[in-house]
Coordinates of C-alpha atoms in Angstrom, one line a residue:
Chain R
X1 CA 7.0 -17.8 -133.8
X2 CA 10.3 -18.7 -135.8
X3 CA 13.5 -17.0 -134.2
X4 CA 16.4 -15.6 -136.0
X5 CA 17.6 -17.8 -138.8
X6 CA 21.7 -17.4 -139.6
X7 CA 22.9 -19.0 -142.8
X8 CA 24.9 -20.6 -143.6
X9 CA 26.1 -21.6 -139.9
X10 CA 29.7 -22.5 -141.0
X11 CA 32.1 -21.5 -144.0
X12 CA 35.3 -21.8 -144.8
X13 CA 37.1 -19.4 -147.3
X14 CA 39.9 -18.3 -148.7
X15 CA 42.3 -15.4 -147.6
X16 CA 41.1 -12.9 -150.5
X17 CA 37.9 -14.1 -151.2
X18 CA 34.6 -12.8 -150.4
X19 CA 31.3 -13.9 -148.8
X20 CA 27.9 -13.4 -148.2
X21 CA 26.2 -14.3 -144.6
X22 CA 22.0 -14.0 -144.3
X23 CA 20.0 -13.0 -141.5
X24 CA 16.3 -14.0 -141.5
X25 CA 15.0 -11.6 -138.5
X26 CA 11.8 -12.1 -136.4
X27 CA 8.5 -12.1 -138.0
X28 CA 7.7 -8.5 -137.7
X29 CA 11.1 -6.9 -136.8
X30 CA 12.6 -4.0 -138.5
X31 CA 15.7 -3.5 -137.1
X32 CA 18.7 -5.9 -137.8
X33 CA 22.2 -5.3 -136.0
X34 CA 25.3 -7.5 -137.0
X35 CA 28.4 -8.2 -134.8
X36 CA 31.7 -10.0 -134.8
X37 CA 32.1 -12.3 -131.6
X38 CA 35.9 -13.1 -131.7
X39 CA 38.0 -14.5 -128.1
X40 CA 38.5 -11.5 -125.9
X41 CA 36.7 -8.8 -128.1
X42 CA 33.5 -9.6 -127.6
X43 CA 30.5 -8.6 -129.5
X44 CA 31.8 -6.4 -132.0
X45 CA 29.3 -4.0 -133.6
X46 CA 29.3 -4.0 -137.6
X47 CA 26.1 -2.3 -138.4
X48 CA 22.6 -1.9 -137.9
X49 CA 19.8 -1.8 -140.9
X50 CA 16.5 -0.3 -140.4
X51 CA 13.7 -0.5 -142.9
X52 CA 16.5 -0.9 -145.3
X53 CA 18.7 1.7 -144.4
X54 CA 22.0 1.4 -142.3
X55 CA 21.5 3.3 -139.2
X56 CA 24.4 3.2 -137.5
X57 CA 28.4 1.6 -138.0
X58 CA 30.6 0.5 -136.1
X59 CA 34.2 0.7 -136.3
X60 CA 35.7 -1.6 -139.8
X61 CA 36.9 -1.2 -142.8
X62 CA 35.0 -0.9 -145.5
X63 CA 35.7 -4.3 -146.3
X64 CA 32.8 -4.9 -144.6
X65 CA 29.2 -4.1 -145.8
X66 CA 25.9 -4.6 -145.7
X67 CA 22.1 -4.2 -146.9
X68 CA 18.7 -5.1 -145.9
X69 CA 15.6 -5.7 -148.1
X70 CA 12.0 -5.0 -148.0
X71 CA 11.2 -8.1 -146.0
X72 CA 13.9 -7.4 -143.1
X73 CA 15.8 -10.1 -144.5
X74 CA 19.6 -8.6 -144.4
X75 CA 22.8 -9.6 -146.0
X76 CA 26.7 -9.2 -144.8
X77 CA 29.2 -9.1 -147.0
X78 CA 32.8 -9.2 -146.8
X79 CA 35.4 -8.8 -149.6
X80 CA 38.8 -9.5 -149.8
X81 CA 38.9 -11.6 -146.6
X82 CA 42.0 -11.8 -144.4
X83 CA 42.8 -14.4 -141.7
X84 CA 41.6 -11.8 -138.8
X85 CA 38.1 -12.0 -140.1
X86 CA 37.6 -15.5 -138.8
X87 CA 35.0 -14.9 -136.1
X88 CA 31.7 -15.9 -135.2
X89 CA 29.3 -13.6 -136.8
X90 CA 25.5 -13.2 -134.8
X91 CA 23.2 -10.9 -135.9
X92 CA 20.5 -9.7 -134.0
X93 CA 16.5 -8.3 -134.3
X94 CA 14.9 -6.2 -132.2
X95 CA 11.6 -3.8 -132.9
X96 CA 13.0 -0.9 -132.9
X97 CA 16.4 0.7 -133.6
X98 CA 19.5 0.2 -131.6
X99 CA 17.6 -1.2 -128.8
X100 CA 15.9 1.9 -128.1
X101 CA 13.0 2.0 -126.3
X102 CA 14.2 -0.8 -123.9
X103 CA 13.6 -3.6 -126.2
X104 CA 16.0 -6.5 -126.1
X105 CA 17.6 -7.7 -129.3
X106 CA 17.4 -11.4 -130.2
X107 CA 19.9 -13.3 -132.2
X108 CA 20.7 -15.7 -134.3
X109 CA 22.5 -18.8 -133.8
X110 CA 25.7 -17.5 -135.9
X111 CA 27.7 -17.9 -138.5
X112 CA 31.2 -19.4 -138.1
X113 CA 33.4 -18.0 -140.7
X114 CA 37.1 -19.3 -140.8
X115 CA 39.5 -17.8 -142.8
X116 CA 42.2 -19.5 -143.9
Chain A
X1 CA 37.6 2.2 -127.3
X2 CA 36.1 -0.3 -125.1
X3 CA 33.1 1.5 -123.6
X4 CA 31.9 -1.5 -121.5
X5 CA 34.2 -3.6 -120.0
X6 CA 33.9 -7.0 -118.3
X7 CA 37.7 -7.0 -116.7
X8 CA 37.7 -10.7 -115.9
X9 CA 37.3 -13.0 -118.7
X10 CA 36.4 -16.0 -116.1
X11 CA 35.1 -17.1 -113.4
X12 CA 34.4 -20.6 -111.7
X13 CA 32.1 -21.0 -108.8
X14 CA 30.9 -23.9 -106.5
X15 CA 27.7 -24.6 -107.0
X16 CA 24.9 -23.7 -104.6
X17 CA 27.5 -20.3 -104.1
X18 CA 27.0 -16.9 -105.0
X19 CA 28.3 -15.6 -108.4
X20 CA 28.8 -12.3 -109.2
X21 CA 30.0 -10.8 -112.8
X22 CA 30.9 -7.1 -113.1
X23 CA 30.9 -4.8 -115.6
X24 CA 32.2 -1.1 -116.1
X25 CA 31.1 1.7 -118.7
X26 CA 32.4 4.5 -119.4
X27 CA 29.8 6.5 -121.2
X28 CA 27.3 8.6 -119.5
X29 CA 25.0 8.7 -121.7
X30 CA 24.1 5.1 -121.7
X31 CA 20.7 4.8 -119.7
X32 CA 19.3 0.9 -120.3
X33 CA 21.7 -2.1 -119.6
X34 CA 21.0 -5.6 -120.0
X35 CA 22.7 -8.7 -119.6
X36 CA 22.9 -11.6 -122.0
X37 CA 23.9 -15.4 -121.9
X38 CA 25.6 -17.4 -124.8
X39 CA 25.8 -21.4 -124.6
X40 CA 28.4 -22.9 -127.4
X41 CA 27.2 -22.9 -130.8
X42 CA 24.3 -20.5 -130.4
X43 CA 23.2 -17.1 -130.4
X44 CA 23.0 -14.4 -127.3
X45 CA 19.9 -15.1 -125.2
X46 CA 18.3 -12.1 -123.0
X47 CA 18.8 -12.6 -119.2
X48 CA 17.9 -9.3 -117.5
X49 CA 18.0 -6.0 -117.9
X50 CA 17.6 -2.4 -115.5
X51 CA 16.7 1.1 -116.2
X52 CA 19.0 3.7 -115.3
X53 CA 16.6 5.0 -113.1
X54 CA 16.8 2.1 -110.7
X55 CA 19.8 0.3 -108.7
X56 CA 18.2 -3.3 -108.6
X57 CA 16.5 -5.7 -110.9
X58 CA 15.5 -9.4 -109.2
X59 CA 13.8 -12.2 -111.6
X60 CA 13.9 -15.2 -109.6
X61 CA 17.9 -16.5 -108.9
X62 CA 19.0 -13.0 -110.9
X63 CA 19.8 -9.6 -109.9
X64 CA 21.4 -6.8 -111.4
X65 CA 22.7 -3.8 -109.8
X66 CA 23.6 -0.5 -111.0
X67 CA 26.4 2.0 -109.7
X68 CA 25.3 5.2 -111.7
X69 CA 28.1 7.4 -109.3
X70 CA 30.8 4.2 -110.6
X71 CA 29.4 3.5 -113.6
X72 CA 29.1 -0.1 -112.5
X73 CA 27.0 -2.7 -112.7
X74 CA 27.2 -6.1 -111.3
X75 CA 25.0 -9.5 -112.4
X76 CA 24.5 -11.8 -109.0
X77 CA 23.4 -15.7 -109.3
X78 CA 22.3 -17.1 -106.4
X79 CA 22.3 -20.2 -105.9
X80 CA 24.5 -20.7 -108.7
X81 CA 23.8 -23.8 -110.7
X82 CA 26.0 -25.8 -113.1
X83 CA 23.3 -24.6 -116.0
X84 CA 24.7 -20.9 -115.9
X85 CA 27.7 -22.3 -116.9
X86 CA 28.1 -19.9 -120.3
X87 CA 29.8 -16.8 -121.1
X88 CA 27.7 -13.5 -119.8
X89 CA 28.2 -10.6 -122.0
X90 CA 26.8 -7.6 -120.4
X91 CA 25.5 -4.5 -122.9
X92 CA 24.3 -1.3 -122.6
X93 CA 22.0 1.5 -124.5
X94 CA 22.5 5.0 -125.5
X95 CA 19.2 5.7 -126.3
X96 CA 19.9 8.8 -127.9
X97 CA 22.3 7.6 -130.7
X98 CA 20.1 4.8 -130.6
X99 CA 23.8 2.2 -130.1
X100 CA 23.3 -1.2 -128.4
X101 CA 26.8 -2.0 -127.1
X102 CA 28.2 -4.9 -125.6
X103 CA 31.4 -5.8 -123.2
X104 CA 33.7 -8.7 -123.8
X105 CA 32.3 -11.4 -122.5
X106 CA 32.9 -13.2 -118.6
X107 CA 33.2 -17.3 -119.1
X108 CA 31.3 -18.4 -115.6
X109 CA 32.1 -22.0 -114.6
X110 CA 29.8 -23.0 -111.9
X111 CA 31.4 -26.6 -110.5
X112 CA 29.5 -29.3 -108.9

């Protein structure tokens, strides 16, 4: 079955501009976390969508939001982007919520957003 | 508030040796912990995981162990091939606020 689909897999924007990144989860999976991968942070959690509802944040501005639709597919959107916000950003499907019930999450291949 | 730590952001290892990558957490509650391996360019991939109620998880050249009492948990390789070469983000679940969270990452450099 088709994994997680990113897209686009690189950008490029402008300090003060805005963008939207897609996740496509697994056929079938309901929950869809986002995080920011930058050097020496680590995974970063953003958020987590669950049959269309965020679940649970992490700690960002509210620069930084998100949705999910009926089909799973989810959306992250940033607004008024600053240079920090270059990062990698992976999103990740699982089953259930959070990981719960032992499940593993799967990801995508990324995003790579620069900032400049 | 970093509530799982991987103190050393590298580590290079001879092939055909052990390697071992750490990890620390500080919060109790977290009862499921997993480990995950990222090549270049792509996402996370799922490497093992361990219950909270055991201390060891083997799957073939893999083992995790868990220090409930340190809160510490350790990934072993052995024998280490130039393949694992990746970074190794260990992450762990509170399964009660339903929160998947990982540490910061250990580059492992396995050298022929």
């Amino acid at each position: 079955k088709a994994g997680v689909t990113q897209t686009p897999r690189y950008l490029i924007k402008t300090r003060g501009q805005q963008v939207t990144l897609s996740c496509s989860p697994i056929s079938g999976h309901r929950s869809v976390s986002w995080y920011q991968q930058t050097p020496g942070q680590g995974l970063q959690f953003l958020f987590e969508y669950f049959s269309e509802t965020q679940r649970n944040k992490g700690n960002f501005p509210g620069r930084f939001s998100g949705r999910q639709f009926s089909n799973s597919r989810s959306e992250m959107n940033v607004s008024t982007l600053e240079l920090g916000d270059s990062a990698l950003y992976l999103c990740a499907s699982s089953l259930r919520r959070g990981g719960a019930a032992n499940t593993e999450a799967f990801f995508g291949q990324g995003t790579r957003l620069t900032v400049v | 508030d970093q509530q799982v730590k991987q103190n050393s952001p590298s580590l290079s290892v001879q092939e055909g040796r052990i390697s071992i990558l750490n990890c620390d957490y500080t919060n109790s509650m977290f009862d499921y912990f997993l480990w995950y391996k990222k090549y270049p360019a792509e996402g996370p991939t799922f490497l093992i995981s361990i219950s909270s109620i055991k201390d060891k998880n083997e799957d073939g050249r893999f083992t995790v162990f868990l220090n409930k009492s340190a809160k510490h948990l350790s990934l072993h390789i052995v024998p280490s091939q130039p393949g694992d070469s990746a970074v190794y983000f260990c992450a762990a679940i509170d399964q009660g606020a339903q929160k998947l969270v990982f540490g910061q990452g250990t580059r492992l450099t396995i050298n022929p």
